[in-house]
Amino acid sequence: MPIEPLKNGLVACDEITLHYVEWGKEGTPIICLHGLTANAYCFQAFADAFASNHRVIAYDLRGRGDSDKPSTGYSVPIHARDLAAFIDALQLEQPIIIGHSLGALIALYFAAHYPDKLSKLVLIDAGAPLPWSGQDDMPTWLTAAISRLGVTLPSYQDYLARLKQAPYLAPYWNQYIDLYFEHDVRIEQDGSVISKAFAHGILEEGLNYPQAQPEAQWEQVQAPTLLLRAGQGLFSESDQLLSQEDAKRIHHTIANCAYRDLPNLNHYTIIFGVDPVPAQEIQSFIEG
């Protein structure tokens, strides 16, 4: 059974209130940053792996989960500012930062611009310029993730049935994916459900993506870094978020960067405890 969070609450971070969960009592704190349409509970598998030796903390980015959802103000630099305020609010001393997908872009930007606020950096399946230029050429898997936002479905069972049609999730479905999607939705009085993520903010995020400039951050990163790449495609063999070529560019440009390619995991299964290898690689890196 997944371990229960020791804390599950809200914290004021400058002008925004963020919802967070925390597992583990002792050790160097680890802050986990989730992806574009996700929530804090996508890191439950990592919490189970690390909480015996670390405080593992994950929060809902602005516009997601149970955090505030301002009408505007969504970009990687703004998320990095939120992270700095979150660290200060919890009075953390140089935590380890783990980011997945959009969270990796935020973590990368944060490491480059707030170098004294972290000790180590883990980038999971992102950190390079996006391999598409706009909504029209986004990959099918991302379009599917975004399409669920703002859509009301008759029941949670209907919601899960729709998700389980995805070939990159269905064969790997486990308790961690279940837990994640339980926290993805708001259940209305009539039993219908809708995702908690703020669709308008996520679309604004896409328009503001050029501000992230990931390739401009690589040489600025001072913290020891681990990059994990998911090599398995989602709908096709070649629709990975992070290409091998870009992963190697990151590996060679960040001054102190270890790199592991995980060919049997996809962009989602890399964080959901489907295989122990990602957690093992991270454990080895943060303890080393």
Short mmCIF file of N, CA, C and O in Angstrom, two decimals, residues 143-242:
data_model
loop_
_atom_site.label_atom_id
_atom_site.label_comp_id
_atom_site.label_asym_id
_atom_site.label_seq_id
_atom_site.Cartn_x
_atom_site.Cartn_y
_atom_site.Cartn_z
N THR A 143 -2.11 16.14 -26.93
CA THR A 143 -3.45 16.61 -27.27
C THR A 143 -4.50 15.86 -26.44
O THR A 143 -5.47 16.46 -25.95
N ALA A 144 -4.30 14.55 -26.26
CA ALA A 144 -5.23 13.74 -25.46
C ALA A 144 -5.24 14.19 -24.01
O ALA A 144 -6.30 14.28 -23.37
N ALA A 145 -4.06 14.50 -23.45
CA ALA A 145 -3.98 14.94 -22.06
C ALA A 145 -4.71 16.27 -21.86
O ALA A 145 -5.45 16.46 -20.89
N ILE A 146 -4.50 17.19 -22.80
CA ILE A 146 -5.12 18.51 -22.69
C ILE A 146 -6.62 18.44 -22.95
O ILE A 146 -7.40 19.18 -22.34
N SER A 147 -7.04 17.53 -23.80
CA SER A 147 -8.45 17.47 -24.20
C SER A 147 -9.37 17.09 -23.04
O SER A 147 -10.58 17.33 -23.10
N ARG A 148 -8.83 16.47 -21.99
CA ARG A 148 -9.69 16.10 -20.86
C ARG A 148 -10.02 17.29 -19.97
O ARG A 148 -10.95 17.24 -19.15
N LEU A 149 -9.28 18.38 -20.11
CA LEU A 149 -9.47 19.53 -19.23
C LEU A 149 -10.74 20.28 -19.59
O LEU A 149 -11.03 20.52 -20.77
N GLY A 150 -11.50 20.64 -18.58
CA GLY A 150 -12.73 21.40 -18.80
C GLY A 150 -13.89 20.58 -19.32
O GLY A 150 -14.95 21.13 -19.61
N VAL A 151 -13.69 19.27 -19.44
CA VAL A 151 -14.75 18.39 -19.95
C VAL A 151 -15.40 17.66 -18.78
O VAL A 151 -14.72 17.00 -17.99
N THR A 152 -16.71 17.78 -18.64
CA THR A 152 -17.45 17.09 -17.59
C THR A 152 -17.90 15.73 -18.11
O THR A 152 -18.48 15.62 -19.20
N LEU A 153 -17.62 14.68 -17.33
CA LEU A 153 -18.06 13.33 -17.67
C LEU A 153 -19.06 12.84 -16.62
O LEU A 153 -19.02 13.29 -15.47
N PRO A 154 -19.96 11.94 -17.01
CA PRO A 154 -21.06 11.56 -16.12
C PRO A 154 -20.63 10.96 -14.79
O PRO A 154 -21.32 11.11 -13.78
N SER A 155 -19.49 10.26 -14.77
CA SER A 155 -19.05 9.61 -13.54
C SER A 155 -17.54 9.42 -13.57
O SER A 155 -16.90 9.52 -14.63
N TYR A 156 -17.00 9.08 -12.41
CA TYR A 156 -15.56 8.80 -12.34
C TYR A 156 -15.24 7.53 -13.14
O TYR A 156 -14.17 7.43 -13.74
N GLN A 157 -16.16 6.59 -13.16
CA GLN A 157 -15.94 5.37 -13.94
C GLN A 157 -15.81 5.69 -15.43
O GLN A 157 -14.97 5.12 -16.14
N ASP A 158 -16.64 6.63 -15.91
CA ASP A 158 -16.53 7.06 -17.30
C ASP A 158 -15.19 7.74 -17.55
O ASP A 158 -14.58 7.58 -18.61
N TYR A 159 -14.76 8.51 -16.59
CA TYR A 159 -13.48 9.21 -16.69
C TYR A 159 -12.33 8.20 -16.82
O TYR A 159 -11.48 8.32 -17.71
N LEU A 160 -12.33 7.19 -15.94
CA LEU A 160 -11.29 6.18 -16.00
C LEU A 160 -11.35 5.37 -17.29
O LEU A 160 -10.31 5.05 -17.87
N ALA A 161 -12.55 5.06 -17.73
CA ALA A 161 -12.70 4.28 -18.97
C ALA A 161 -12.06 5.01 -20.15
O ALA A 161 -11.42 4.40 -21.01
N ARG A 162 -12.24 6.32 -20.18
CA ARG A 162 -11.64 7.12 -21.25
C ARG A 162 -10.11 7.08 -21.16
O ARG A 162 -9.42 6.91 -22.17
N LEU A 163 -9.60 7.21 -19.94
CA LEU A 163 -8.14 7.20 -19.76
C LEU A 163 -7.53 5.85 -20.12
O LEU A 163 -6.43 5.78 -20.67
N LYS A 164 -8.25 4.79 -19.81
CA LYS A 164 -7.71 3.45 -20.03
C LYS A 164 -7.71 3.03 -21.50
O LYS A 164 -7.26 1.94 -21.83
N GLN A 165 -8.18 3.90 -22.37
CA GLN A 165 -8.05 3.66 -23.80
C GLN A 165 -6.65 3.99 -24.31
O GLN A 165 -6.28 3.59 -25.41
N ALA A 166 -5.88 4.72 -23.50
CA ALA A 166 -4.55 5.15 -23.94
C ALA A 166 -3.58 3.97 -23.92
O ALA A 166 -3.39 3.34 -22.87
N PRO A 167 -2.92 3.67 -25.03
CA PRO A 167 -2.03 2.51 -25.08
C PRO A 167 -0.77 2.67 -24.24
O PRO A 167 -0.11 1.68 -23.92
N TYR A 168 -0.45 3.90 -23.87
CA TYR A 168 0.74 4.16 -23.06
C TYR A 168 0.43 4.11 -21.57
O TYR A 168 1.33 4.22 -20.74
N LEU A 169 -0.85 3.94 -21.20
CA LEU A 169 -1.25 3.80 -19.80
C LEU A 169 -1.87 2.44 -19.49
O LEU A 169 -1.51 1.80 -18.50
N ALA A 170 -2.82 2.03 -20.31
CA ALA A 170 -3.63 0.85 -20.00
C ALA A 170 -2.82 -0.40 -19.63
O ALA A 170 -3.11 -1.04 -18.62
N PRO A 171 -1.79 -0.78 -20.39
CA PRO A 171 -1.08 -2.01 -20.06
C PRO A 171 -0.28 -1.92 -18.76
O PRO A 171 0.14 -2.95 -18.23
N TYR A 172 -0.08 -0.72 -18.27
CA TYR A 172 0.79 -0.51 -17.11
C TYR A 172 0.03 -0.04 -15.88
O TYR A 172 0.63 0.31 -14.87
N TRP A 173 -1.29 -0.03 -15.97
CA TRP A 173 -2.12 0.56 -14.91
C TRP A 173 -1.81 -0.09 -13.56
O TRP A 173 -1.74 -1.31 -13.44
N ASN A 174 -1.60 0.75 -12.54
CA ASN A 174 -1.28 0.23 -11.20
C ASN A 174 -1.87 1.16 -10.14
O ASN A 174 -2.56 2.13 -10.45
N GLN A 175 -1.56 0.89 -8.89
CA GLN A 175 -2.13 1.66 -7.79
C GLN A 175 -1.67 3.11 -7.80
O GLN A 175 -2.41 4.01 -7.35
N TYR A 176 -0.51 3.38 -8.34
CA TYR A 176 -0.01 4.75 -8.38
C TYR A 176 -0.76 5.59 -9.42
O TYR A 176 -1.05 6.77 -9.20
N ILE A 177 -1.07 4.98 -10.54
CA ILE A 177 -1.86 5.68 -11.55
C ILE A 177 -3.27 5.92 -11.03
O ILE A 177 -3.84 7.00 -11.21
N ASP A 178 -3.82 4.92 -10.35
CA ASP A 178 -5.14 5.08 -9.73
C ASP A 178 -5.16 6.27 -8.78
O ASP A 178 -6.05 7.12 -8.85
N LEU A 179 -4.20 6.31 -7.87
CA LEU A 179 -4.14 7.38 -6.87
C LEU A 179 -4.01 8.75 -7.53
O LEU A 179 -4.66 9.72 -7.12
N TYR A 180 -3.18 8.82 -8.53
CA TYR A 180 -2.97 10.08 -9.25
C TYR A 180 -4.27 10.61 -9.85
O TYR A 180 -4.62 11.78 -9.68
N PHE A 181 -5.00 9.75 -10.54
CA PHE A 181 -6.21 10.22 -11.18
C PHE A 181 -7.35 10.48 -10.19
O PHE A 181 -8.23 11.30 -10.46
N GLU A 182 -7.32 9.83 -9.04
CA GLU A 182 -8.30 10.15 -8.00
C GLU A 182 -8.19 11.61 -7.59
O GLU A 182 -9.18 12.27 -7.27
N HIS A 183 -6.96 12.11 -7.58
CA HIS A 183 -6.72 13.50 -7.17
C HIS A 183 -6.76 14.47 -8.34
O HIS A 183 -6.58 15.67 -8.16
N ASP A 184 -7.00 13.95 -9.53
CA ASP A 184 -7.04 14.79 -10.73
C ASP A 184 -8.39 15.47 -10.91
O ASP A 184 -8.48 16.48 -11.60
N VAL A 185 -9.43 14.94 -10.27
CA VAL A 185 -10.78 15.39 -10.57
C VAL A 185 -11.51 15.99 -9.37
O VAL A 185 -11.18 15.70 -8.22
N ARG A 186 -12.49 16.80 -9.70
CA ARG A 186 -13.46 17.29 -8.71
C ARG A 186 -14.78 16.58 -8.98
O ARG A 186 -15.25 16.53 -10.12
N ILE A 187 -15.36 16.00 -7.94
CA ILE A 187 -16.63 15.28 -8.09
C ILE A 187 -17.77 16.23 -7.72
O ILE A 187 -17.81 16.79 -6.63
N GLU A 188 -18.69 16.40 -8.65
CA GLU A 188 -19.82 17.29 -8.43
C GLU A 188 -20.95 16.57 -7.66
O GLU A 188 -20.90 15.35 -7.47
N GLN A 189 -21.93 17.32 -7.22
CA GLN A 189 -23.01 16.75 -6.41
C GLN A 189 -23.79 15.67 -7.15
O GLN A 189 -24.31 14.73 -6.54
N ASP A 190 -23.87 15.77 -8.45
CA ASP A 190 -24.61 14.78 -9.22
C ASP A 190 -23.76 13.56 -9.60
O ASP A 190 -24.21 12.68 -10.34
N GLY A 191 -22.51 13.52 -9.10
CA GLY A 191 -21.63 12.40 -9.38
C GLY A 191 -20.76 12.58 -10.61
O GLY A 191 -19.86 11.76 -10.86
N SER A 192 -21.02 13.61 -11.37
CA SER A 192 -20.17 13.88 -12.54
C SER A 192 -18.81 14.38 -12.09
O SER A 192 -18.64 14.84 -10.94
N VAL A 193 -17.83 14.30 -12.97
CA VAL A 193 -16.46 14.69 -12.61
C VAL A 193 -15.87 15.60 -13.68
O VAL A 193 -16.25 15.54 -14.86
N ILE A 194 -14.94 16.44 -13.23
CA ILE A 194 -14.21 17.31 -14.14
C ILE A 194 -12.80 17.50 -13.59
O ILE A 194 -12.60 17.53 -12.37
N SER A 195 -11.82 17.56 -14.45
CA SER A 195 -10.45 17.74 -14.00
C SER A 195 -10.30 19.07 -13.27
O SER A 195 -10.90 20.08 -13.64
N LYS A 196 -9.47 19.06 -12.21
CA LYS A 196 -9.23 20.28 -11.44
C LYS A 196 -8.33 21.28 -12.17
O LYS A 196 -8.30 22.45 -11.81
N ALA A 197 -7.58 20.81 -13.14
CA ALA A 197 -6.61 21.69 -13.82
C ALA A 197 -7.33 22.80 -14.59
O ALA A 197 -8.38 22.58 -15.21
N PHE A 198 -6.75 23.99 -14.55
CA PHE A 198 -7.33 25.19 -15.16
C PHE A 198 -6.90 25.26 -16.61
O PHE A 198 -5.76 25.60 -16.93
N ALA A 199 -7.81 24.93 -17.52
CA ALA A 199 -7.45 24.80 -18.93
C ALA A 199 -6.90 26.10 -19.50
O ALA A 199 -5.92 26.09 -20.27
N HIS A 200 -7.49 27.24 -19.16
CA HIS A 200 -7.03 28.51 -19.71
C HIS A 200 -5.58 28.78 -19.32
O HIS A 200 -4.78 29.25 -20.14
N GLY A 201 -5.24 28.50 -18.07
CA GLY A 201 -3.87 28.72 -17.63
C GLY A 201 -2.88 27.83 -18.36
O GLY A 201 -1.76 28.25 -18.70
N ILE A 202 -3.27 26.60 -18.63
CA ILE A 202 -2.39 25.67 -19.34
C ILE A 202 -2.19 26.11 -20.79
O ILE A 202 -1.08 26.02 -21.33
N LEU A 203 -3.23 26.63 -21.41
CA LEU A 203 -3.08 27.15 -22.78
C LEU A 203 -2.19 28.40 -22.78
O LEU A 203 -1.37 28.59 -23.68
N GLU A 204 -2.35 29.25 -21.76
CA GLU A 204 -1.47 30.42 -21.65
C GLU A 204 -0.02 29.98 -21.49
O GLU A 204 0.90 30.58 -22.05
N GLU A 205 0.18 28.90 -20.73
CA GLU A 205 1.52 28.34 -20.53
C GLU A 205 2.17 28.02 -21.87
O GLU A 205 3.36 28.29 -22.10
N GLY A 206 1.39 27.42 -22.77
CA GLY A 206 1.91 27.08 -24.08
C GLY A 206 2.34 28.31 -24.87
O GLY A 206 3.38 28.31 -25.52
N LEU A 207 1.54 29.37 -24.79
CA LEU A 207 1.88 30.61 -25.50
C LEU A 207 3.15 31.23 -24.93
O LEU A 207 3.92 31.88 -25.66
N ASN A 208 3.38 31.05 -23.62
CA ASN A 208 4.54 31.66 -22.97
C ASN A 208 5.76 30.75 -22.94
O ASN A 208 6.78 31.11 -22.35
N TYR A 209 5.67 29.58 -23.59
CA TYR A 209 6.77 28.63 -23.51
C TYR A 209 8.12 29.21 -23.94
O TYR A 209 9.15 28.88 -23.33
N PRO A 210 8.19 30.09 -24.96
CA PRO A 210 9.50 30.61 -25.35
C PRO A 210 10.28 31.26 -24.21
O PRO A 210 11.52 31.32 -24.25
N GLN A 211 9.59 31.72 -23.16
CA GLN A 211 10.29 32.31 -22.02
C GLN A 211 11.14 31.28 -21.28
O GLN A 211 12.07 31.65 -20.56
N ALA A 212 10.83 30.01 -21.43
CA ALA A 212 11.58 28.97 -20.71
C ALA A 212 13.02 28.88 -21.20
O ALA A 212 13.94 28.66 -20.42
N GLN A 213 13.23 28.99 -22.52
CA GLN A 213 14.56 28.95 -23.14
C GLN A 213 15.46 27.87 -22.52
O GLN A 213 16.54 28.18 -22.02
N PRO A 214 15.06 26.61 -22.53
CA PRO A 214 15.85 25.61 -21.81
C PRO A 214 17.30 25.52 -22.26
O PRO A 214 18.20 25.38 -21.43
N GLU A 215 17.54 25.64 -23.57
CA GLU A 215 18.93 25.52 -24.04
C GLU A 215 19.80 26.66 -23.52
O GLU A 215 21.03 26.51 -23.41
N ALA A 216 19.20 27.79 -23.17
CA ALA A 216 19.96 28.92 -22.61
C ALA A 216 20.30 28.70 -21.15
O ALA A 216 21.16 29.41 -20.60
N GLN A 217 19.64 27.74 -20.50
CA GLN A 217 19.88 27.50 -19.08
C GLN A 217 20.98 26.46 -18.83
O GLN A 217 21.58 26.45 -17.75
N TRP A 218 21.26 25.60 -19.81
CA TRP A 218 22.13 24.46 -19.55
C TRP A 218 23.49 24.87 -18.99
O TRP A 218 23.94 24.31 -17.98
N GLU A 219 24.13 25.84 -19.61
CA GLU A 219 25.48 26.22 -19.16
C GLU A 219 25.46 26.95 -17.82
O GLU A 219 26.52 27.08 -17.18
N GLN A 220 24.28 27.40 -17.40
CA GLN A 220 24.19 28.16 -16.15
C GLN A 220 24.00 27.27 -14.93
O GLN A 220 24.13 27.73 -13.79
N VAL A 221 23.68 26.01 -15.15
CA VAL A 221 23.39 25.10 -14.04
C VAL A 221 24.69 24.71 -13.33
O VAL A 221 25.62 24.21 -13.94
N GLN A 222 24.71 24.95 -12.03
CA GLN A 222 25.88 24.63 -11.21
C GLN A 222 25.68 23.35 -10.40
O GLN A 222 26.65 22.69 -10.02
N ALA A 223 24.45 23.02 -10.08
CA ALA A 223 24.17 21.87 -9.21
C ALA A 223 24.46 20.56 -9.93
O ALA A 223 24.23 20.43 -11.14
N PRO A 224 24.96 19.55 -9.21
CA PRO A 224 25.05 18.21 -9.80
C PRO A 224 23.68 17.79 -10.32
O PRO A 224 22.66 17.98 -9.63
N THR A 225 23.66 17.21 -11.52
CA THR A 225 22.40 16.95 -12.21
C THR A 225 22.32 15.52 -12.69
O THR A 225 23.32 14.94 -13.13
N LEU A 226 21.12 14.95 -12.61
CA LEU A 226 20.84 13.65 -13.21
C LEU A 226 19.72 13.84 -14.23
O LEU A 226 18.68 14.43 -13.92
N LEU A 227 19.94 13.36 -15.44
CA LEU A 227 18.93 13.40 -16.49
C LEU A 227 18.47 11.98 -16.81
O LEU A 227 19.30 11.12 -17.13
N LEU A 228 17.17 11.73 -16.70
CA LEU A 228 16.58 10.45 -17.08
C LEU A 228 15.71 10.65 -18.31
O LEU A 228 14.88 11.56 -18.34
N ARG A 229 15.89 9.81 -19.30
CA ARG A 229 15.09 9.91 -20.53
C ARG A 229 14.23 8.65 -20.70
O ARG A 229 14.72 7.53 -20.54
N ALA A 230 12.96 8.85 -21.02
CA ALA A 230 12.06 7.74 -21.34
C ALA A 230 12.15 7.47 -22.84
O ALA A 230 11.77 8.31 -23.65
N GLY A 231 12.65 6.30 -23.21
CA GLY A 231 12.91 6.02 -24.61
C GLY A 231 11.76 5.37 -25.35
O GLY A 231 11.78 5.30 -26.59
N GLN A 232 10.75 4.88 -24.63
CA GLN A 232 9.62 4.22 -25.28
C GLN A 232 8.63 5.25 -25.83
O GLN A 232 8.29 6.21 -25.13
N GLY A 233 8.18 5.05 -27.05
CA GLY A 233 7.18 5.94 -27.61
C GLY A 233 5.82 5.76 -26.95
O GLY A 233 5.61 4.81 -26.19
N LEU A 234 4.90 6.67 -27.26
CA LEU A 234 3.57 6.61 -26.67
C LEU A 234 2.56 6.08 -27.68
O LEU A 234 2.05 4.97 -27.54
N PHE A 235 2.27 6.83 -28.73
CA PHE A 235 1.42 6.32 -29.81
C PHE A 235 2.24 5.74 -30.95
O PHE A 235 1.72 5.00 -31.78
N SER A 236 3.50 6.11 -31.04
CA SER A 236 4.36 5.59 -32.10
C SER A 236 5.76 5.40 -31.54
O SER A 236 6.04 5.77 -30.40
N GLU A 237 6.64 4.85 -32.33
CA GLU A 237 7.99 4.58 -31.86
C GLU A 237 8.83 5.84 -31.73
O GLU A 237 9.89 5.82 -31.11
N SER A 238 8.36 6.95 -32.32
CA SER A 238 9.21 8.14 -32.38
C SER A 238 8.53 9.40 -31.83
O SER A 238 8.89 10.51 -32.22
N ASP A 239 7.55 9.23 -30.92
CA ASP A 239 6.88 10.43 -30.40
C ASP A 239 7.27 10.72 -28.94
O ASP A 239 6.47 11.17 -28.14
N GLN A 240 8.52 10.45 -28.60
CA GLN A 240 9.02 10.78 -27.28
C GLN A 240 9.08 12.30 -27.10
O GLN A 240 9.25 13.04 -28.07
N LEU A 241 8.96 12.74 -25.87
CA LEU A 241 9.10 14.18 -25.61
C LEU A 241 10.56 14.61 -25.75
O LEU A 241 10.84 15.68 -26.29
N LEU A 242 11.47 13.78 -25.27
CA LEU A 242 12.90 14.12 -25.29
C LEU A 242 13.64 13.15 -26.19
O LEU A 242 13.70 11.94 -25.92
#
